[in-house]
Coordinates of C-alpha atoms in Angstrom, one line a residue:
Chain A
M141 CA 57.7 205.8 85.1
I142 CA 56.7 208.7 82.8
R143 CA 55.6 210.6 85.8
T144 CA 58.9 210.2 87.6
R145 CA 60.7 211.6 84.6
L146 CA 58.4 214.4 84.4
T147 CA 58.8 215.2 88.1
L148 CA 62.4 215.1 87.6
A149 CA 62.3 217.6 84.7
I150 CA 60.1 219.9 86.6
L151 CA 62.3 219.7 89.7
S152 CA 65.3 220.6 87.7
L153 CA 63.4 223.8 86.3
F154 CA 62.7 224.8 89.7
A155 CA 66.3 224.5 90.6
L156 CA 67.2 226.7 87.8
A157 CA 64.6 229.1 88.8
A158 CA 65.9 229.1 92.4
C159 CA 69.5 229.8 90.8
S160 CA 68.1 232.7 89.0
A161 CA 67.2 234.3 92.2
A162 CA 70.9 234.5 92.9
P163 CA 71.6 238.0 92.1
G164 CA 74.2 239.0 89.3
I165 CA 74.7 235.6 87.9
W166 CA 71.8 234.8 85.7
G167 CA 70.2 237.2 83.0
W168 CA 67.2 235.2 82.0
Y169 CA 65.7 238.2 80.2
V170 CA 67.6 237.0 77.1
I171 CA 65.2 234.2 76.6
D172 CA 62.1 235.6 78.7
P173 CA 59.2 234.7 76.5
S174 CA 57.1 237.5 78.2
T175 CA 59.3 240.2 76.6
S176 CA 59.2 240.6 72.9
S177 CA 62.9 240.4 72.3
G178 CA 63.1 237.4 74.5
W179 CA 60.3 235.8 72.7
T180 CA 62.0 236.4 69.4
N181 CA 65.2 234.7 70.7
V182 CA 63.2 231.6 72.0
K183 CA 61.6 231.4 68.7
F184 CA 64.9 231.6 67.0
L185 CA 66.4 228.7 69.1
F186 CA 63.3 226.4 68.9
R187 CA 63.3 226.8 65.0
G188 CA 66.4 224.5 65.3
F189 CA 64.1 221.6 66.6
S190 CA 63.0 220.7 63.1
S191 CA 66.6 220.2 61.7
T192 CA 67.7 218.2 64.6
I193 CA 64.6 216.0 64.5
Q194 CA 64.8 215.6 60.8
I195 CA 68.6 214.7 60.7
S196 CA 68.1 212.2 63.7
V197 CA 65.2 210.4 62.2
L198 CA 66.7 210.1 58.8
A199 CA 70.0 209.0 60.1
A200 CA 68.3 206.5 62.5
V201 CA 66.3 204.9 59.6
A202 CA 69.3 204.8 57.3
S203 CA 71.4 203.4 60.1
I204 CA 68.8 200.6 60.7
I205 CA 68.9 199.6 57.1
I206 CA 72.8 199.7 56.8
G207 CA 73.0 197.9 60.1
L208 CA 70.8 195.0 58.8
I209 CA 72.6 194.5 55.6
V210 CA 75.9 194.7 57.5
A211 CA 74.6 192.2 60.2
L212 CA 73.4 189.6 57.5
P213 CA 77.0 188.1 56.6
A214 CA 77.6 187.5 60.2
F215 CA 75.3 184.4 60.0
A216 CA 77.1 182.9 57.3
Q217 CA 78.6 179.3 58.1
N218 CA 81.8 180.3 56.3
R219 CA 84.0 182.4 58.2
W220 CA 85.4 184.1 55.2
L221 CA 81.9 185.2 54.3
R222 CA 81.5 186.6 58.0
L223 CA 84.7 188.8 57.5
P224 CA 83.1 191.7 55.8
N225 CA 80.9 192.2 58.7
R226 CA 83.7 192.2 61.2
I227 CA 85.9 194.5 59.1
Y228 CA 83.0 197.0 58.6
V229 CA 82.0 196.9 62.4
E230 CA 85.6 197.2 63.6
F231 CA 86.7 199.9 61.2
V232 CA 83.5 202.2 61.3
R233 CA 83.4 201.7 65.1
A234 CA 86.9 203.0 65.4
I235 CA 86.2 206.5 63.7
P236 CA 85.5 209.3 65.9
L237 CA 82.3 211.2 64.9
L238 CA 83.9 214.7 64.2
P239 CA 86.7 213.5 61.9
M240 CA 84.3 211.3 60.0
L241 CA 81.9 214.3 59.6
F242 CA 84.7 216.4 58.1
W243 CA 85.8 213.7 56.0
V244 CA 82.3 213.2 54.7
F245 CA 81.5 216.8 54.2
Y246 CA 84.8 218.0 52.8
G247 CA 86.5 214.8 51.4
L248 CA 83.6 212.7 50.1
P249 CA 82.6 215.3 47.3
V250 CA 86.3 215.2 46.2
V251 CA 86.2 211.3 46.0
L252 CA 83.0 211.5 44.1
R253 CA 84.2 214.0 41.7
S254 CA 87.2 212.0 40.9
M255 CA 84.9 209.3 39.8
G256 CA 83.0 211.7 37.7
I257 CA 80.2 212.2 39.9
T258 CA 79.4 215.8 40.8
L259 CA 77.5 215.9 44.1
N260 CA 77.7 218.8 46.5
I261 CA 76.8 217.4 50.0
D262 CA 75.2 220.1 51.9
P263 CA 75.4 220.3 55.8
F264 CA 72.1 218.5 56.1
W265 CA 72.9 215.5 54.1
G266 CA 76.5 215.6 55.3
A267 CA 75.1 215.2 58.9
V268 CA 72.7 212.5 58.0
I269 CA 75.3 210.4 56.1
T270 CA 77.7 210.7 58.9
L271 CA 75.5 209.9 61.7
A272 CA 74.0 206.9 59.7
L273 CA 77.4 205.4 58.9
S274 CA 78.8 205.9 62.5
D275 CA 75.7 204.5 64.0
S276 CA 75.3 201.6 61.6
A277 CA 78.3 199.7 63.1
F278 CA 76.6 199.6 66.4
T279 CA 73.1 198.9 64.9
A280 CA 74.7 195.9 63.1
E281 CA 76.1 194.6 66.4
I282 CA 72.8 195.0 68.0
F283 CA 71.0 192.9 65.3
R284 CA 73.7 190.3 65.3
S285 CA 73.7 189.8 69.1
G286 CA 69.8 190.1 69.2
I287 CA 69.4 187.3 66.6
Q288 CA 72.2 185.1 68.2
A289 CA 70.7 185.5 71.6
V290 CA 67.6 183.4 70.3
P291 CA 68.4 179.8 71.7
R292 CA 69.8 177.3 69.3
G293 CA 66.9 175.0 69.8
Q294 CA 64.5 177.3 68.2
A295 CA 66.2 177.0 64.7
E296 CA 66.6 173.3 65.3
A297 CA 62.7 172.8 66.0
A298 CA 61.9 175.0 63.1
Q299 CA 64.0 172.7 60.8
T300 CA 62.6 169.6 62.1
I301 CA 59.1 170.6 61.4
G302 CA 60.2 171.3 57.7
L303 CA 60.7 175.0 57.6
S304 CA 63.4 176.4 55.2
R305 CA 66.2 178.6 56.8
A306 CA 64.6 181.7 55.5
Q307 CA 61.1 180.6 56.9
A308 CA 62.8 179.8 60.2
M309 CA 64.2 183.4 60.2
R310 CA 61.0 185.0 59.3
Y311 CA 58.6 183.2 61.5
V312 CA 60.7 181.9 64.4
I313 CA 63.9 183.8 64.9
L314 CA 63.2 187.4 64.0
P315 CA 59.9 187.8 65.8
Q316 CA 61.9 186.6 69.1
A317 CA 64.9 188.7 68.1
V318 CA 63.0 191.9 67.8
R319 CA 62.2 192.0 71.5
R320 CA 65.7 191.9 72.4
I321 CA 66.8 194.3 69.3
L322 CA 64.2 197.2 69.8
P323 CA 65.2 198.6 73.4
P324 CA 68.9 198.9 72.5
L325 CA 67.9 200.3 69.1
A326 CA 65.9 202.9 70.7
N327 CA 68.8 203.8 72.9
Q328 CA 70.9 204.3 69.9
F329 CA 68.3 206.8 68.6
I330 CA 69.0 208.8 71.8
Y331 CA 72.6 208.6 70.8
I332 CA 72.1 209.9 67.3
V333 CA 69.9 212.7 68.7
K334 CA 72.7 213.9 70.9
M335 CA 75.4 213.5 68.3
S336 CA 73.5 215.5 65.7
A337 CA 74.8 218.5 67.7
F338 CA 78.1 218.0 65.8
A339 CA 76.3 219.1 62.6
S340 CA 76.7 222.6 63.9
V341 CA 80.5 222.6 63.1
I342 CA 79.6 222.2 59.4
G343 CA 77.1 225.0 59.3
M344 CA 73.9 223.1 59.9
E345 CA 71.2 225.3 61.4
E346 CA 70.1 223.0 64.0
L347 CA 69.8 223.6 67.9
T348 CA 73.3 223.9 68.7
R349 CA 74.1 226.2 65.9
R350 CA 71.4 228.5 66.7
A351 CA 72.4 228.6 70.3
N352 CA 75.9 229.4 69.3
E353 CA 74.9 232.2 66.9
L354 CA 72.6 233.7 69.6
V355 CA 75.5 233.6 72.0
V356 CA 77.5 235.7 69.7
T357 CA 75.0 238.3 69.4
E358 CA 73.6 238.4 72.9
Y359 CA 76.5 237.4 74.8
R360 CA 74.7 235.3 77.3
P361 CA 76.2 231.7 77.0
L362 CA 75.1 230.5 80.5
E363 CA 71.4 231.0 80.0
I364 CA 71.2 230.0 76.4
Y365 CA 73.3 226.9 76.8
T366 CA 71.2 226.0 79.6
L367 CA 68.1 226.1 77.5
L368 CA 70.1 224.3 74.8
I369 CA 70.5 221.5 77.2
L370 CA 66.9 221.5 78.4
E371 CA 66.0 221.2 74.6
Y372 CA 67.9 218.1 74.3
L373 CA 66.4 216.8 77.6
V374 CA 63.0 217.4 76.2
L375 CA 63.8 215.3 73.0
V376 CA 65.7 212.5 75.0
L377 CA 62.8 212.3 77.6
I378 CA 60.2 211.8 74.7
I379 CA 62.2 209.1 73.1
S380 CA 62.7 207.2 76.4
A381 CA 59.2 207.4 77.3
G382 CA 58.6 205.7 73.9
V383 CA 61.2 203.0 74.7
R384 CA 59.4 202.3 78.1
W385 CA 56.2 202.0 76.4
L386 CA 57.6 199.5 73.8
E387 CA 59.2 197.5 76.5
R388 CA 56.1 197.3 78.4
K389 CA 54.0 196.4 75.4
M390 CA 56.3 193.7 74.5
N391 CA 56.6 192.3 78.0
A392 CA 52.8 192.3 77.9
D393 CA 52.8 190.4 74.6
E394 CA 55.2 187.9 75.9
S395 CA 53.2 186.7 79.0
R396 CA 49.8 186.9 77.2
Chain B
M75 CA 56.8 143.8 67.6
A76 CA 59.0 144.6 64.5
N77 CA 57.1 144.7 61.4
T78 CA 58.6 141.9 59.3
E79 CA 56.2 142.1 56.3
R80 CA 58.3 144.6 54.4
T81 CA 61.9 143.9 53.6
K82 CA 63.1 147.6 53.3
H83 CA 64.3 149.0 56.7
A84 CA 63.2 152.3 58.0
I85 CA 66.6 153.2 59.0
T86 CA 70.0 152.0 57.9
M87 CA 73.2 153.2 59.5
D88 CA 76.4 151.9 58.1
A89 CA 79.8 152.4 59.9
V90 CA 78.9 155.9 60.8
N91 CA 81.9 157.9 62.4
K92 CA 81.7 161.4 63.9
W93 CA 84.4 163.7 65.2
Y94 CA 84.2 167.0 66.9
D95 CA 87.7 168.2 66.0
D96 CA 90.0 165.4 67.3
F97 CA 87.3 164.0 69.7
Q98 CA 85.4 161.0 68.3
V99 CA 81.8 161.0 69.3
L100 CA 80.5 158.0 67.2
Q101 CA 82.4 155.0 66.3
D102 CA 81.4 152.7 63.5
I103 CA 77.8 152.9 64.4
S104 CA 75.9 150.4 62.3
L105 CA 72.2 149.9 62.9
T106 CA 69.0 149.0 61.1
V107 CA 65.6 149.7 62.5
D108 CA 62.5 148.2 61.0
H109 CA 59.2 149.9 60.0
G110 CA 57.0 150.4 63.2
E111 CA 60.1 149.4 65.3
K112 CA 60.4 151.0 68.7
L113 CA 64.1 151.4 69.7
V114 CA 65.1 152.7 73.1
I115 CA 68.6 154.0 73.3
C116 CA 70.2 154.3 76.7
G117 CA 73.8 155.0 78.0
P118 CA 75.8 157.3 80.2
S119 CA 76.0 161.0 79.4
G120 CA 78.5 161.7 76.5
S121 CA 78.0 158.1 75.0
G122 CA 76.7 159.6 71.8
K123 CA 73.2 158.7 72.1
S124 CA 71.7 162.1 71.4
T125 CA 74.3 162.5 68.6
V126 CA 72.7 159.5 66.9
V127 CA 69.1 160.9 67.0
R128 CA 70.3 164.5 66.0
L129 CA 72.2 162.8 63.0
L130 CA 69.0 161.0 61.9
A131 CA 67.1 164.5 62.3
G132 CA 69.5 166.2 60.0
L133 CA 70.7 168.6 62.8
E134 CA 74.3 167.3 62.7
T135 CA 76.6 165.9 60.0
H136 CA 79.0 163.1 60.2
Q137 CA 82.3 162.4 58.4
K138 CA 82.3 158.8 57.7
G139 CA 79.7 156.1 56.9
T140 CA 76.2 156.3 55.5
I141 CA 72.9 157.0 56.9
H142 CA 69.6 156.2 55.1
V143 CA 66.1 156.8 56.1
Y144 CA 63.6 155.1 53.9
D145 CA 66.4 154.4 51.4
Q146 CA 67.0 158.1 51.1
P147 CA 70.0 160.3 52.7
V148 CA 68.7 162.4 55.5
D149 CA 69.1 165.6 53.7
A150 CA 67.0 164.2 50.9
Q151 CA 63.9 163.7 53.2
G152 CA 60.7 165.5 52.6
R153 CA 59.8 168.6 54.8
G154 CA 59.0 167.3 58.4
D155 CA 59.2 163.7 57.3
I156 CA 61.4 163.0 60.3
G157 CA 59.8 164.3 63.7
M158 CA 61.9 165.2 66.6
V159 CA 61.1 165.8 70.2
F160 CA 63.7 167.8 72.3
Q161 CA 64.6 167.5 75.9
Q162 CA 64.0 171.3 76.4
F163 CA 60.6 171.1 74.2
N164 CA 61.7 174.1 72.1
L165 CA 58.4 175.3 71.6
F166 CA 58.1 178.7 70.0
P167 CA 57.4 181.0 72.9
H168 CA 55.9 184.0 70.9
L169 CA 53.3 181.7 69.3
S170 CA 50.1 180.3 70.8
V171 CA 49.9 176.5 71.0
L172 CA 47.8 176.3 68.0
D173 CA 50.2 178.6 66.0
N174 CA 53.0 176.4 67.0
L175 CA 51.2 173.4 65.5
T176 CA 49.8 175.0 62.4
L177 CA 53.2 176.8 61.6
G178 CA 54.8 173.7 59.7
P179 CA 51.8 172.5 57.8
M180 CA 51.0 175.9 56.7
R181 CA 54.7 177.2 55.9
A182 CA 56.4 173.9 54.9
L183 CA 53.4 172.1 53.4
G184 CA 51.4 175.1 52.2
M185 CA 48.2 173.8 53.8
P186 CA 45.3 176.2 54.1
K187 CA 45.0 177.9 57.5
L188 CA 41.6 176.2 58.3
E189 CA 42.7 172.7 57.4
A190 CA 46.0 173.3 59.5
R191 CA 43.7 174.2 62.3
D192 CA 41.7 171.0 62.2
R193 CA 44.7 168.9 61.8
A194 CA 46.2 170.8 64.9
M195 CA 43.2 170.2 67.0
A196 CA 43.1 166.7 66.2
Y197 CA 46.5 166.1 67.3
L198 CA 46.0 168.3 70.3
E199 CA 43.0 165.8 71.3
R200 CA 45.4 163.0 70.6
V201 CA 47.8 164.4 73.3
R202 CA 44.8 165.1 75.5
I203 CA 45.2 169.0 75.7
P204 CA 42.9 170.6 73.3
E205 CA 41.7 173.0 75.9
Q206 CA 45.1 174.7 75.8
A207 CA 45.1 175.6 72.2
D208 CA 45.1 179.4 72.6
K209 CA 47.6 179.7 75.6
R210 CA 51.3 180.4 75.0
P211 CA 53.8 177.6 75.9
G212 CA 55.0 179.6 78.8
Q213 CA 51.7 179.3 80.7
L214 CA 51.8 175.5 80.4
S215 CA 53.3 173.0 82.7
G216 CA 56.5 171.1 81.4
G217 CA 54.6 168.0 80.8
Q218 CA 51.9 169.9 78.8
Q219 CA 54.6 171.7 76.9
Q220 CA 56.3 168.5 76.0
R221 CA 53.0 167.1 74.8
V222 CA 52.4 170.0 72.7
A223 CA 55.9 169.6 71.1
I224 CA 55.0 166.0 70.2
A225 CA 51.8 167.2 68.7
R226 CA 53.7 169.8 66.8
S227 CA 55.9 167.0 65.3
L228 CA 52.9 164.8 64.6
C229 CA 51.3 167.8 62.6
M230 CA 53.7 167.0 59.9
E231 CA 52.7 163.4 59.8
P232 CA 56.3 162.0 59.9
K233 CA 57.4 158.6 58.8
L234 CA 59.5 158.4 61.9
M235 CA 59.7 160.0 65.3
L236 CA 62.9 160.9 67.3
F237 CA 62.8 161.5 71.1
D238 CA 65.9 163.0 72.6
E239 CA 65.4 162.6 76.3
P240 CA 61.9 163.7 76.3
T241 CA 61.3 163.5 80.0
S242 CA 64.7 164.3 81.5
A243 CA 63.7 168.1 81.9
L244 CA 60.4 167.2 83.7
D245 CA 59.3 167.1 87.3
P246 CA 58.7 163.5 88.3
E247 CA 55.0 163.8 88.4
M248 CA 54.8 165.0 84.8
I249 CA 56.8 162.3 83.4
A250 CA 54.0 159.7 83.3
E251 CA 51.6 161.9 81.1
V252 CA 54.3 162.3 78.7
L253 CA 55.2 158.7 78.6
D254 CA 51.5 157.7 78.2
V255 CA 51.3 159.9 75.0
M256 CA 54.2 158.2 73.7
E257 CA 52.9 154.7 74.4
D258 CA 49.7 155.6 72.9
L259 CA 51.7 156.7 69.7
A260 CA 53.8 153.5 69.8
S261 CA 50.6 151.4 69.8
D262 CA 49.6 153.0 66.7
G263 CA 52.4 151.6 64.8
M264 CA 54.7 154.7 64.4
T265 CA 58.3 154.0 63.9
M266 CA 60.2 155.6 67.0
I267 CA 63.7 156.0 68.3
C268 CA 63.9 157.2 71.9
V269 CA 66.8 158.2 73.9
T270 CA 65.7 157.7 77.5
H271 CA 66.6 156.2 80.8
E272 CA 63.0 155.4 81.6
M273 CA 63.4 151.7 81.8
G274 CA 59.8 150.9 82.7
F275 CA 58.7 152.5 79.5
A276 CA 61.6 150.6 77.5
R277 CA 60.3 147.5 79.0
R278 CA 56.6 148.2 78.1
V279 CA 57.3 149.8 74.6
A280 CA 60.5 149.0 73.1
D281 CA 61.1 146.2 70.7
R282 CA 64.9 146.5 71.2
V283 CA 67.1 148.5 73.7
A284 CA 70.6 149.6 72.5
F285 CA 73.2 150.5 75.0
M286 CA 75.8 153.1 74.0
D287 CA 79.0 153.8 75.6
Q288 CA 81.9 156.0 74.4
G289 CA 80.5 156.4 71.0
E290 CA 79.8 152.8 70.3
I291 CA 76.7 150.7 70.5
V292 CA 77.9 148.1 73.0
E293 CA 74.9 145.9 73.2
I294 CA 71.4 145.6 71.4
A295 CA 68.7 143.4 72.3
P296 CA 65.1 142.9 73.2
P297 CA 64.3 144.4 76.6
E298 CA 63.4 141.2 78.3
I299 CA 66.9 139.9 77.4
A300 CA 68.8 143.0 77.8
F301 CA 67.5 144.0 81.1
T302 CA 67.7 140.5 82.7
A303 CA 70.9 139.1 81.1
P304 CA 73.2 142.0 79.9
K305 CA 76.1 140.5 78.1
S306 CA 78.7 143.3 78.7
A307 CA 80.0 144.4 82.1
R308 CA 79.5 148.0 81.1
F309 CA 75.7 147.7 80.6
A310 CA 75.3 145.6 83.7
Q311 CA 77.2 148.3 85.7
F312 CA 74.9 150.9 84.1
L313 CA 71.7 149.2 84.6
D314 CA 72.8 148.5 88.3
K315 CA 73.1 152.4 88.7
I316 CA 70.1 153.3 86.9
L317 CA 67.8 150.7 88.6
K318 CA 69.1 151.2 92.0
H319 CA 66.6 153.9 92.9

């Protein structure tokens, strides 16, 4: 699986190289690492990786925690107790990412100030908060459906051997739900990585922002944005390789 | 035979009624089961026979009437006091056979691991599959899985065992091995209520056979009477269908 993906990546690079042979269209010199100015540009672009990765990882962790908290009321017997879960999921899921980013970055500090809290949200935390909130609605749904997919008989059997509801969750339901939850959760991580590009519009110096800045000075959008896409491709390929590994490992555990 | 030494009944159900919305699944079920008694419940599907054992197991609630198991309501029973064996086994697929058996004693009773293992192995011997202890349920045949499920319940040393069509999901050649284990259990004096259509088992093991139809207990009698001289036309018809093949 990894080998197929790697082959695909290399093939696409060859395709690009072939394109570069077409005269007059491409100007790869701008990011040619063998020249000193090209190398400086590449280094400038690659320094965006650390912000993109940090934002994505923090947002993913926060999203999982928020998602779990939001998912819990969904298992209440009483439908009014389940309501907060539905409202949160339906509401947050409906907000497009970019408006939410603007609201968090420009609006939230005003709200906080009115409550007597002076807190300037910098682009980094603005991006983390927005991505985490936006993604948490989906994470909550993944948790809910993963847990609900465990057959009812499992909880019933746990009850008849004397386990409490919490023990049944801890020892019987969750270990089985994790197998259903992890793969879609990892896919959400890919989504977060890609959506972190929006952080560029509030001035976060991540991959996309740096590409934009270089385009302004070098005036070579085709080459620079092509490299930008490849940068995201590399990140996503690494994550999906991790997902495959996880799925294989869990399948192996299941049949052991 | 029914244990007549003690006066207190193992189970007392008094005018129990249950509805799913407007649909009445149980109508005025009144039933007493003695200590050590083996009761077989049969009847067509949708007759409410599974609902009766699920109520006794505390998996469902009823709206009218009272249920007492050893003079206590069902929700006041000790942890694992009422054992239940399901049609679909409901073993925990992510745990080994041994871990399936030790989970209840360790977590519900707080038993130390080694003691729980000893107990689990003893009951695996009892159901004649100690050699499967380290396997996952998915690696066992249906008959073996159901025997593990029986052992899992026994590990809680219940006062009462409920069986909800324990052989209905099994291939024919595996039914006997499960029934053998159940007969062995019965001969040990365990109070048992078993929903089943295995009439041979009922004849050999049951003290009484209850026939249910449309949420009612239509007829209840010792098997030798019930099978040879059913009083109601419904039971006679049912037996005719069941015994034909």
